[in-house]
CSV table of C-alpha atoms and ligand atoms in Angstrom, one decimal:
chain,number,residue,atom,x,y,z
A,1,MET,CA,25.6,95.5,122.2
A,2,THR,CA,24.9,96.1,118.8
A,3,GLN,CA,25.4,93.4,116.1
A,4,PRO,CA,29.4,92.9,115.8
A,5,ASN,CA,31.5,94.1,112.6
A,6,ILE,CA,32.8,91.4,112.2
A,7,ALA,CA,31.5,88.1,110.7
A,8,VAL,CA,33.0,85.0,112.7
A,9,PRO,CA,32.3,81.9,111.8
A,10,THR,CA,30.8,80.0,114.2
A,11,THR,CA,32.7,77.0,114.2
A,12,LEU,CA,35.3,79.4,116.4
A,13,TYR,CA,32.6,79.6,119.1
A,14,ALA,CA,32.1,75.5,118.9
A,15,GLN,CA,35.6,75.3,119.0
A,16,ARG,CA,36.0,76.6,122.3
A,17,ARG,CA,32.3,75.4,123.5
A,18,ALA,CA,34.2,71.8,123.1
A,19,GLU,CA,37.4,72.6,124.9
A,20,LEU,CA,35.1,73.7,127.6
A,21,ALA,CA,33.1,70.8,127.4
A,22,ARG,CA,36.8,68.8,127.0
A,23,ARG,CA,37.8,70.5,130.3
A,24,ILE,CA,34.5,70.1,132.6
A,25,GLY,CA,34.6,66.1,131.6
A,26,PRO,CA,32.1,64.0,129.9
A,27,HIS,CA,29.4,64.1,132.8
A,28,GLY,CA,29.8,67.3,134.0
A,29,VAL,CA,26.8,70.2,132.9
A,30,ALA,CA,27.8,73.7,132.3
A,31,ILE,CA,25.6,76.6,132.9
A,32,ILE,CA,26.3,80.4,131.3
A,33,PRO,CA,23.6,83.0,131.7
A,34,THR,CA,24.7,86.2,129.9
A,35,ALA,CA,24.3,89.6,131.5
A,36,PRO,CA,20.9,90.9,132.3
A,37,GLU,CA,19.9,94.3,131.1
A,38,GLN,CA,20.1,97.3,133.7
A,39,GLN,CA,18.2,100.0,134.0
A,40,ARG,CA,19.4,103.3,133.8
A,41,ASN,CA,16.6,105.8,135.1
A,42,ARG,CA,12.9,105.0,135.1
A,43,ASP,CA,12.2,102.8,131.8
A,44,ALA,CA,15.6,104.0,130.4
A,45,ASP,CA,18.2,100.9,130.5
A,46,PHE,CA,22.2,101.0,129.6
A,47,MET,CA,22.6,100.5,126.5
A,48,TYR,CA,23.2,96.4,126.4
A,49,ARG,CA,26.8,94.5,126.4
A,50,PRO,CA,26.3,90.6,127.0
A,51,ASP,CA,28.3,89.0,129.2
A,52,SER,CA,32.0,88.2,128.1
A,53,TYR,CA,31.7,84.7,129.1
A,54,PHE,CA,28.4,84.1,127.4
A,55,TYR,CA,29.4,85.7,124.2
A,56,TYR,CA,32.5,84.0,123.9
A,57,LEU,CA,31.2,80.9,123.8
A,58,SER,CA,28.3,81.9,121.6
A,59,GLY,CA,28.7,85.0,119.5
A,60,PHE,CA,25.1,86.0,120.9
A,61,THR,CA,24.3,89.2,121.7
A,62,GLU,CA,20.6,89.1,123.0
A,63,PRO,CA,19.8,89.7,126.4
A,64,LYS,CA,17.7,86.7,128.6
A,65,ALA,CA,19.8,83.8,127.0
A,66,TRP,CA,21.4,81.3,128.3
A,67,LEU,CA,23.9,78.8,127.0
A,68,VAL,CA,23.8,75.2,128.6
A,69,ILE,CA,27.0,73.0,127.6
A,70,THR,CA,27.1,68.8,128.3
A,71,GLY,CA,29.9,67.1,128.4
A,72,ASP,CA,29.6,65.2,125.5
A,73,GLY,CA,30.1,68.2,123.9
A,74,ARG,CA,26.5,69.0,123.1
A,75,SER,CA,25.5,72.6,123.6
A,76,THR,CA,22.0,74.2,124.0
A,77,VAL,CA,20.8,77.9,123.7
A,78,TYR,CA,17.6,79.3,125.3
A,79,CYS,CA,16.4,82.5,124.0
A,80,GLN,CA,13.8,84.5,123.7
A,81,PRO,CA,11.3,83.6,121.7
A,82,LYS,CA,10.1,85.2,118.4
A,83,ASP,CA,7.3,88.0,119.4
A,84,LEU,CA,6.6,90.4,116.3
A,85,GLU,CA,5.1,93.3,118.6
A,86,ARG,CA,8.2,93.4,121.3
A,87,GLU,CA,10.2,93.3,118.0
A,88,ILE,CA,8.3,96.2,116.6
A,89,TRP,CA,9.0,98.3,119.8
A,90,ASP,CA,12.6,96.6,121.0
A,91,GLY,CA,14.3,95.1,117.9
A,92,TYR,CA,14.4,91.4,116.1
A,93,ARG,CA,14.7,88.5,117.7
A,94,LEU,CA,16.8,85.6,116.6
A,95,GLY,CA,14.1,83.1,117.9
A,96,PRO,CA,14.9,79.3,118.5
A,97,ASP,CA,14.3,77.9,115.4
A,98,ALA,CA,16.9,80.1,113.8
A,99,ALA,CA,19.1,79.9,116.8
A,100,PRO,CA,21.1,76.4,115.7
A,101,ALA,CA,22.0,77.2,112.2
A,102,ALA,CA,22.9,80.8,113.2
A,103,LEU,CA,24.8,80.1,116.4
A,104,GLY,CA,25.9,76.8,115.3
A,105,VAL,CA,24.6,75.2,118.3
A,106,GLU,CA,23.1,71.9,118.3
A,107,ALA,CA,19.6,72.8,120.2
A,108,ALA,CA,17.6,76.3,121.0
A,109,LEU,CA,14.5,76.3,123.4
A,110,SER,CA,13.0,79.1,124.6
A,111,SER,CA,13.8,80.9,128.4
A,112,SER,CA,11.1,80.2,129.7
A,113,GLU,CA,11.4,76.9,129.3
A,114,LEU,CA,14.6,76.4,130.8
A,115,ASP,CA,13.0,75.9,134.5
A,116,ALA,CA,11.1,73.1,133.2
A,117,HIS,CA,13.8,71.6,131.4
A,118,MET,CA,16.8,72.0,133.9
A,119,PRO,CA,16.4,69.5,136.6
A,120,ALA,CA,16.6,67.1,134.5
A,121,LEU,CA,19.1,67.9,132.7
A,122,LEU,CA,21.2,68.1,135.6
A,123,ASP,CA,19.8,64.3,136.2
A,124,GLY,CA,22.8,61.7,136.4
A,125,ARG,CA,25.8,64.4,136.3
A,126,ASP,CA,28.5,64.6,138.4
A,127,ALA,CA,28.7,68.2,138.7
A,128,VAL,CA,27.2,71.6,137.9
A,129,TRP,CA,30.0,74.4,136.6
A,130,TYR,CA,29.0,77.8,136.3
A,131,PRO,CA,30.3,80.9,137.3
A,132,PHE,CA,30.8,81.8,141.0
A,133,ALA,CA,29.6,85.1,142.1
A,134,THR,CA,29.0,87.0,139.2
A,135,HIS,CA,25.2,86.5,138.1
A,136,PRO,CA,23.1,87.7,141.5
A,137,GLY,CA,20.3,85.1,141.8
A,138,LEU,CA,22.1,82.2,139.8
A,139,GLU,CA,22.7,80.3,143.0
A,140,ALA,CA,19.9,80.5,144.4
A,141,ARG,CA,17.8,79.7,140.8
A,142,ILE,CA,20.5,76.4,140.9
A,143,ASP,CA,19.5,75.4,144.0
A,144,GLY,CA,16.4,75.5,143.0
A,145,TRP,CA,16.6,73.1,139.9
A,146,LEU,CA,18.6,70.5,142.5
A,147,GLY,CA,15.6,70.5,144.7
A,148,GLN,CA,13.4,69.5,142.4
A,149,LEU,CA,15.7,67.3,141.5
A,150,ARG,CA,16.4,65.6,144.9
A,151,ALA,CA,12.7,65.7,146.2
A,152,ARG,CA,12.2,62.8,143.0
A,153,VAL,CA,15.3,60.6,144.5
A,154,ARG,CA,12.4,57.9,145.6
A,155,TYR,CA,11.8,58.0,142.1
A,156,GLY,CA,15.2,57.3,141.0
A,157,THR,CA,16.7,60.7,140.2
A,158,LEU,CA,20.9,61.6,140.8
A,159,CYS,CA,21.4,64.5,141.9
A,160,PRO,CA,25.1,65.7,141.1
A,161,GLU,CA,27.4,65.5,143.6
A,162,GLN,CA,29.4,69.0,143.0
A,163,GLN,CA,29.0,72.4,142.4
A,164,ARG,CA,32.2,74.0,140.6
A,165,ASP,CA,33.2,77.3,139.7
A,166,LEU,CA,33.3,77.4,135.8
A,167,CYS,CA,35.1,80.7,136.0
A,168,GLY,CA,38.1,78.0,136.6
A,169,PRO,CA,38.4,76.5,133.3
A,170,LEU,CA,37.0,79.8,131.5
A,171,ASP,CA,39.6,82.2,132.4
A,172,GLU,CA,42.6,80.0,131.6
A,173,MET,CA,40.9,79.4,128.2
A,174,ARG,CA,40.4,83.5,127.7
A,175,LEU,CA,43.7,84.4,129.3
A,176,VAL,CA,45.6,83.4,126.0
A,177,LYS,CA,43.8,84.8,122.7
A,178,ASP,CA,43.8,83.4,119.5
A,179,ALA,CA,44.3,84.4,116.7
A,180,HIS,CA,41.1,86.0,115.9
A,181,GLU,CA,41.0,87.7,119.5
A,182,GLN,CA,44.4,89.2,118.8
A,183,ASP,CA,43.2,90.6,115.6
A,184,LEU,CA,40.5,92.3,117.0
A,185,MET,CA,42.7,93.9,120.3
A,186,ARG,CA,45.3,94.9,116.9
A,187,ARG,CA,42.1,96.6,115.7
A,188,ALA,CA,40.6,98.6,118.9
A,189,GLY,CA,44.0,99.5,119.6
A,190,GLN,CA,44.0,101.1,116.0
A,191,ILE,CA,41.4,102.6,116.2
A,192,SER,CA,41.8,104.1,120.0
A,193,ALA,CA,45.1,105.8,119.4
A,194,GLY,CA,43.8,107.6,116.1
A,195,ALA,CA,41.0,109.0,119.1
A,196,HIS,CA,44.1,109.8,121.3
A,197,ILE,CA,45.5,111.5,118.4
A,198,ARG,CA,42.8,113.4,117.6
A,199,ALA,CA,42.1,114.4,121.2
A,200,MET,CA,45.6,115.9,121.4
A,201,GLN,CA,45.2,117.6,118.4
A,202,LEU,CA,42.2,119.5,119.1
A,203,SER,CA,43.7,120.9,122.2
A,204,ALA,CA,46.1,122.7,120.9
A,205,ARG,CA,44.2,123.9,117.9
A,206,MET,CA,41.7,125.7,119.9
A,207,LEU,CA,44.0,126.7,122.6
A,208,ARG,CA,46.2,128.3,119.9
A,209,ALA,CA,42.8,130.1,118.2
A,210,GLY,CA,41.7,131.2,122.0
A,211,GLN,CA,39.0,129.4,122.5
A,212,GLU,CA,38.0,127.7,125.8
A,213,VAL,CA,39.0,124.1,126.0
A,214,ARG,CA,37.3,122.1,128.5
A,215,GLU,CA,37.5,118.3,129.4
A,216,TYR,CA,34.2,117.2,127.0
A,217,HIS,CA,35.9,118.8,124.4
A,218,LEU,CA,38.3,116.1,124.4
A,219,ASP,CA,36.0,113.7,125.6
A,220,ALA,CA,33.6,114.2,122.7
A,221,GLU,CA,36.6,113.3,120.3
A,222,LEU,CA,37.4,110.1,121.3
A,223,LEU,CA,33.7,109.1,121.6
A,224,HIS,CA,33.3,110.4,117.9
A,225,GLU,CA,36.8,108.7,116.5
A,226,PHE,CA,35.2,105.3,118.5
A,227,ARG,CA,32.0,105.5,117.0
A,228,ARG,CA,33.3,106.7,113.7
A,229,HIS,CA,35.2,103.2,113.1
A,230,GLY,CA,32.4,100.9,114.6
A,231,SER,CA,33.4,100.7,118.0
A,232,GLN,CA,30.0,99.9,120.4
A,233,ALA,CA,31.1,101.9,122.9
A,234,PRO,CA,34.3,103.2,125.0
A,235,ALA,CA,35.6,100.0,126.7
A,236,TYR,CA,35.4,101.6,130.0
A,237,GLY,CA,34.6,105.3,131.3
A,238,SER,CA,37.0,107.8,129.7
A,239,ILE,CA,39.1,109.8,132.1
A,240,VAL,CA,40.0,113.0,130.3
A,241,ALA,CA,41.6,114.8,133.5
A,242,ALA,CA,43.5,118.2,132.8
A,243,GLY,CA,45.7,119.7,134.9
A,244,ALA,CA,46.0,117.8,138.9
A,245,ASN,CA,42.3,116.1,138.0
A,246,ALA,CA,45.3,114.0,136.8
A,247,CYS,CA,46.3,112.8,140.2
A,248,VAL,CA,42.9,111.4,140.8
A,249,LEU,CA,43.6,107.6,139.4
A,250,HIS,CA,39.8,107.7,138.5
A,251,TYR,CA,38.9,110.5,137.9
A,252,ARG,CA,36.2,110.8,134.6
A,253,ALA,CA,35.8,113.2,132.1
A,254,ASP,CA,34.2,116.1,132.8
A,255,THR,CA,34.0,120.0,132.9
A,256,ALA,CA,37.3,121.5,134.2
A,257,PRO,CA,38.7,123.9,131.9
A,258,VAL,CA,41.9,122.4,129.9
A,259,ARG,CA,44.5,125.0,130.8
A,260,ASP,CA,47.0,126.5,128.4
A,261,GLY,CA,50.5,125.3,130.6
A,262,GLU,CA,49.4,122.3,131.8
A,263,LEU,CA,49.2,118.7,131.1
A,264,VAL,CA,46.0,116.2,130.1
A,265,LEU,CA,45.9,112.6,131.1
A,266,ILE,CA,43.6,110.7,128.8
A,267,ASP,CA,43.1,107.1,129.7
A,268,ALA,CA,40.6,106.0,126.9
A,269,GLY,CA,40.2,102.5,125.2
A,270,CYS,CA,36.9,101.2,122.9
A,271,GLU,CA,35.4,98.6,122.8
A,272,LEU,CA,35.4,96.6,119.5
A,273,ASP,CA,33.3,93.7,119.0
A,274,GLY,CA,33.7,92.7,122.4
A,275,TYR,CA,37.1,93.6,123.1
A,276,ALA,CA,38.8,96.5,124.8
A,277,SER,CA,41.8,98.6,124.6
A,278,ASP,CA,43.0,100.6,127.2
A,279,ILE,CA,45.5,103.4,125.8
A,280,THR,CA,46.6,106.7,128.5
A,281,ARG,CA,48.5,109.4,127.3
A,282,THR,CA,49.8,112.5,128.8
A,283,PHE,CA,50.4,115.7,126.9
A,284,PRO,CA,50.5,119.3,127.3
A,285,ALA,CA,47.5,120.7,126.7
A,286,ASN,CA,48.8,123.5,124.2
A,287,GLY,CA,51.3,121.0,122.6
A,288,LYS,CA,54.7,121.6,124.4
A,289,TYR,CA,55.9,120.8,127.8
A,290,THR,CA,57.5,122.4,130.4
A,291,GLY,CA,60.7,122.0,131.6
A,292,PRO,CA,59.6,120.1,135.3
A,293,GLN,CA,56.9,118.3,132.9
A,294,ARG,CA,59.4,116.8,130.5
A,295,THR,CA,61.7,115.6,133.5
A,296,LEU,CA,58.8,113.4,135.2
A,297,TYR,CA,57.1,112.9,131.4
A,298,GLU,CA,60.7,111.2,130.2
A,299,LEU,CA,61.0,109.3,133.4
A,300,VAL,CA,57.7,108.2,133.1
A,301,LEU,CA,58.6,106.9,129.6
A,302,ALA,CA,61.8,105.4,130.9
A,303,SER,CA,60.5,103.2,133.3
A,304,GLN,CA,57.5,102.4,130.5
A,305,HIS,CA,60.4,101.4,128.3
A,306,ALA,CA,61.8,99.0,131.2
A,307,ALA,CA,58.6,97.4,131.7
A,308,VAL,CA,58.2,96.7,127.7
A,309,ALA,CA,61.4,95.1,128.1
A,310,ALA,CA,61.1,93.0,130.9
A,311,THR,CA,57.7,91.4,129.0
A,312,ARG,CA,58.0,88.6,127.2
A,313,ALA,CA,56.9,84.9,127.2
A,314,GLY,CA,58.9,82.9,130.0
A,315,ALA,CA,58.7,86.1,132.5
A,316,ARG,CA,56.6,86.4,135.1
A,317,PHE,CA,54.1,88.8,135.2
A,318,THR,CA,55.3,91.3,138.1
A,319,ASP,CA,58.5,91.4,136.1
A,320,PRO,CA,57.5,94.6,134.4
A,321,HIS,CA,56.1,96.2,137.3
A,322,GLU,CA,59.4,95.8,138.7
A,323,ALA,CA,61.2,97.1,136.4
A,324,SER,CA,59.4,100.1,136.0
A,325,VAL,CA,59.2,100.2,139.9
A,326,LYS,CA,63.1,100.8,139.6
A,327,VAL,CA,63.3,103.0,137.3
A,328,LEU,CA,60.6,105.6,138.8
A,329,ALA,CA,62.3,105.0,142.1
A,330,GLN,CA,65.6,106.3,141.0
A,331,GLY,CA,64.4,109.0,139.1
A,332,MET,CA,61.9,110.3,142.3
A,333,LEU,CA,65.7,110.3,144.2
A,334,ASP,CA,67.2,112.2,141.2
A,335,GLU,CA,64.6,114.9,140.7
A,336,GLY,CA,64.4,115.4,144.9
A,337,LEU,CA,60.5,113.9,145.1
A,338,LEU,CA,62.4,111.7,148.0
A,339,ASP,CA,64.8,113.0,150.1
A,340,LYS,CA,67.9,110.8,150.3
A,341,ASN,CA,68.9,111.7,153.7
A,342,LYS,CA,65.1,110.5,154.7
A,343,VAL,CA,63.9,108.1,152.6
A,344,GLY,CA,67.9,106.0,152.1
A,345,THR,CA,69.6,104.3,148.9
A,346,LEU,CA,67.4,102.9,145.8
A,347,GLN,CA,67.4,99.4,147.6
A,348,ASP,CA,65.5,100.7,151.1
A,349,VAL,CA,62.6,103.3,149.0
A,350,ILE,CA,62.0,99.6,147.3
A,351,GLU,CA,62.0,97.7,150.3
A,352,GLN,CA,59.9,100.2,152.5
A,353,ARG,CA,57.8,101.3,149.4
A,354,ALA,CA,58.4,104.9,149.9
A,355,TYR,CA,57.7,105.8,145.9
A,356,PHE,CA,54.7,104.3,146.6
A,357,GLN,CA,53.7,108.3,147.4
A,358,PHE,CA,53.5,108.7,144.0
A,359,TYR,CA,53.1,105.6,142.4
A,360,MET,CA,50.5,103.7,144.0
A,361,HIS,CA,49.4,101.3,141.7
A,362,ARG,CA,50.7,98.3,139.5
A,363,THR,CA,52.3,98.6,136.0
A,364,GLY,CA,49.4,96.1,134.4
A,365,HIS,CA,46.5,93.7,134.2
A,366,TRP,CA,45.2,91.4,131.7
A,367,LEU,CA,43.1,92.7,129.1
A,368,GLY,CA,40.2,91.3,126.7
A,369,MET,CA,36.9,91.0,126.5
A,370,ASP,CA,37.1,92.3,129.9
A,371,VAL,CA,39.3,96.1,130.6
A,372,HIS,CA,40.5,94.5,133.9
A,373,ASP,CA,40.2,91.0,132.5
A,374,CYS,CA,40.1,87.7,133.8
A,375,GLY,CA,42.8,84.9,134.5
A,376,GLY,CA,44.8,84.3,137.7
A,377,TYR,CA,47.5,86.6,138.3
A,378,THR,CA,49.1,83.1,140.5
A,379,GLU,CA,51.7,80.4,138.4
A,380,PRO,CA,48.8,77.4,138.3
A,381,SER,CA,51.8,75.0,138.4
A,382,GLU,CA,53.3,76.6,141.3
A,383,ILE,CA,50.1,76.7,143.6
A,384,GLY,CA,51.1,75.6,147.5
A,385,THR,CA,54.2,78.1,146.8
A,386,VAL,CA,53.4,80.3,149.1
A,387,SER,CA,55.6,82.6,151.4
A,388,GLU,CA,54.7,85.5,154.1
A,389,ARG,CA,56.2,88.7,154.6
A,390,LYS,CA,55.0,91.8,156.3
A,391,ASP,CA,54.5,94.7,154.4
A,392,ALA,CA,56.5,97.9,154.9
A,393,LEU,CA,53.8,100.4,155.1
A,394,THR,CA,50.7,98.8,156.6
A,395,GLY,CA,52.1,96.4,158.1
A,396,GLN,CA,49.3,93.6,157.1
A,397,THR,CA,50.7,90.0,156.8
A,398,ILE,CA,50.9,89.6,152.5
A,399,LYS,CA,50.5,86.0,151.4
A,400,ASP,CA,53.5,85.9,148.4
A,401,ARG,CA,52.7,83.6,145.5
A,402,PRO,CA,54.5,82.9,142.5
A,403,ALA,CA,53.8,85.2,139.9
A,404,ARG,CA,52.4,84.1,136.4
A,405,ILE,CA,54.6,83.3,134.3
A,406,LEU,CA,53.7,85.1,130.6
A,407,ARG,CA,53.3,83.0,127.7
A,408,GLU,CA,52.7,84.2,123.7
A,409,GLY,CA,49.1,85.1,123.1
A,410,MET,CA,48.7,86.5,126.5
A,411,VAL,CA,47.7,90.3,126.5
A,412,LEU,CA,48.3,92.9,128.9
A,413,THR,CA,48.6,96.2,129.8
A,414,ILE,CA,51.9,98.2,130.4
A,415,GLU,CA,51.4,101.3,132.0
A,416,PRO,CA,53.4,103.1,134.9
A,417,GLY,CA,52.8,106.9,136.2
A,418,ILE,CA,53.9,109.2,138.4
A,419,TYR,CA,51.3,111.1,140.6
A,420,VAL,CA,52.5,114.4,142.5
A,421,ARG,CA,50.5,115.6,144.9
A,422,PRO,CA,51.7,118.8,147.1
A,423,ALA,CA,53.0,118.0,150.5
A,424,PRO,CA,55.5,119.3,152.5
A,425,GLY,CA,59.2,118.8,150.8
A,426,VAL,CA,58.5,117.9,147.6
A,427,PRO,CA,59.9,120.2,144.9
A,428,GLU,CA,57.3,122.7,143.9
A,429,GLN,CA,57.6,122.6,140.1
A,430,PHE,CA,56.5,119.6,140.1
A,431,HIS,CA,53.1,119.7,142.4
A,432,ASN,CA,50.1,118.4,140.9
A,433,ILE,CA,51.8,116.7,137.6
A,434,GLY,CA,50.3,113.4,137.2
A,435,ILE,CA,51.3,111.7,134.3
A,436,ARG,CA,50.5,107.9,132.7
A,437,ILE,CA,51.7,106.0,129.7
A,438,GLU,CA,50.1,103.2,128.7
A,439,ASP,CA,50.1,100.9,126.3
A,440,ASP,CA,48.6,97.3,125.3
A,441,ALA,CA,51.1,94.3,124.8
A,442,ILE,CA,50.3,90.8,122.9
A,443,VAL,CA,53.1,88.6,124.7
A,444,THR,CA,55.6,87.1,121.6
A,445,ALA,CA,58.4,84.0,122.6
A,446,THR,CA,61.0,87.2,122.3
A,447,GLY,CA,58.8,89.9,123.7
A,448,CYS,CA,55.7,91.5,123.0
A,449,GLU,CA,53.8,93.7,120.4
A,450,LEU,CA,52.6,96.5,121.3
A,451,VAL,CA,49.0,97.4,119.9
A,452,SER,CA,48.3,100.7,120.8
A,453,ARG,CA,51.3,102.5,119.5
A,454,GLY,CA,49.4,104.1,116.8
A,455,VAL,CA,49.8,107.1,119.0
A,456,PRO,CA,53.6,108.3,119.6
A,457,VAL,CA,55.0,108.0,123.3
A,458,GLU,CA,57.9,110.2,123.0
A,459,ALA,CA,57.6,113.5,124.0
A,460,ASP,CA,59.2,115.1,120.9
A,461,ALA,CA,56.4,113.0,118.6
A,462,ILE,CA,54.1,114.2,120.9
A,463,GLU,CA,54.7,118.4,120.2
A,464,ALA,CA,54.9,117.4,116.4
A,465,LEU,CA,51.6,115.6,115.8
A,466,MET,CA,50.0,118.3,118.2
A,467,ARG,CA,52.0,121.1,115.8
A,468,ALA,CA,49.9,119.1,112.6
B,501,LIG,N1,41.4,102.3,132.0
B,501,LIG,C1,41.7,101.6,133.4
B,501,LIG,C2,42.9,101.0,134.0
B,501,LIG,O1,44.0,101.6,133.0
B,501,LIG,O2,43.4,99.9,134.4
B,502,LIG,MN1,45.0,100.2,131.9
B,503,LIG,MN1,43.3,102.8,131.3
């Protein structure tokens, strides 16, 4: 990631580190590496992006860096040393001398000193905390430091007795977004909304002019709008799916033609200073929904309205999903996608998960620094409450635990959809229609704030802007 656009006072990161220090206890030590650089091919790397946990606690975007926080609240950054020759080739390095003032940490050292320092830093701590199963090789490296410490027990060293998963406390902290994070997510949502509008308008304009449109033309519009507003990159691989491609859930923008009379599903959002947006709109390539397209579009939209209405502090994470499933399942019966004589009543469709043929994903996920953000989906205050049931479709035993209770400041997506692959008994007019409508919601006391509605969802409003 290049330097962020928005200057953030180092006190924000210091507050987060202090809170983490409190959570790991006075005698704990937390070790947080940033992400490695990733080779793309031969000597070309992928664009660098720091590790989300590391960036959340430091605001530091350079690779080959580590953060060590001790329970007394002291933070040390290990970073790349200054090196004029490497800086000529690869760019500026902050360096350990400038890091304490720039990052607001108590101390900074060269990354090359980490291995020499860590055994002494672990000596006498009760627990060593690090993100489990996140950084390949980290466990072995920590084992090496602990092994060196243990080799000196006869000289009085004390090994920590516990290794603990730092994702626990950090995920809880990241799950509730502070004012700075909410503001960034509003901006990211606004930029992405503009990009969707731009792609919709280009599609209609090119088709009206008789030009050939391909998925990559629309992808280029998205990228242009993201970067024009300072977004570092798309938050995930943009999905630009023309026609039947919309029924492939993880389709990527490619070369398929965007045809007059077909729908286009775009699922794309920018990342801004480390925070993701995640928006899906499904629009008619030429600017006008056909009858069957509009029928299913209105159904998905109604299910999204129901899910939005179910999203507020105090509700469960699963409430929006259940609300949207109810509307979608009823619509599938009404439109003949499901045969009442075969699948029974609405309640049967829900209990037997018959709707799964056309709606096979959940209605949302946490959103934050990562598009599928961290944070537990079960309610921590009810851990231990668990019931078992047999899944109607797979026959597998599922453990049901109470879903997370939503709190103000949590951010989630609301993204119902319907995907109609041709199959015996499925009305032909709906074949190959794939529709998803996805918005980003900040939970409030009384409902939610949709930060992605800079691009409309109503069918009439989409047609109007595509005429413009
Ligand atoms: N764009 C990924 C998702 O909607 O979950
Ligand atoms: Mn999503
Ligand atoms: Mn999405």
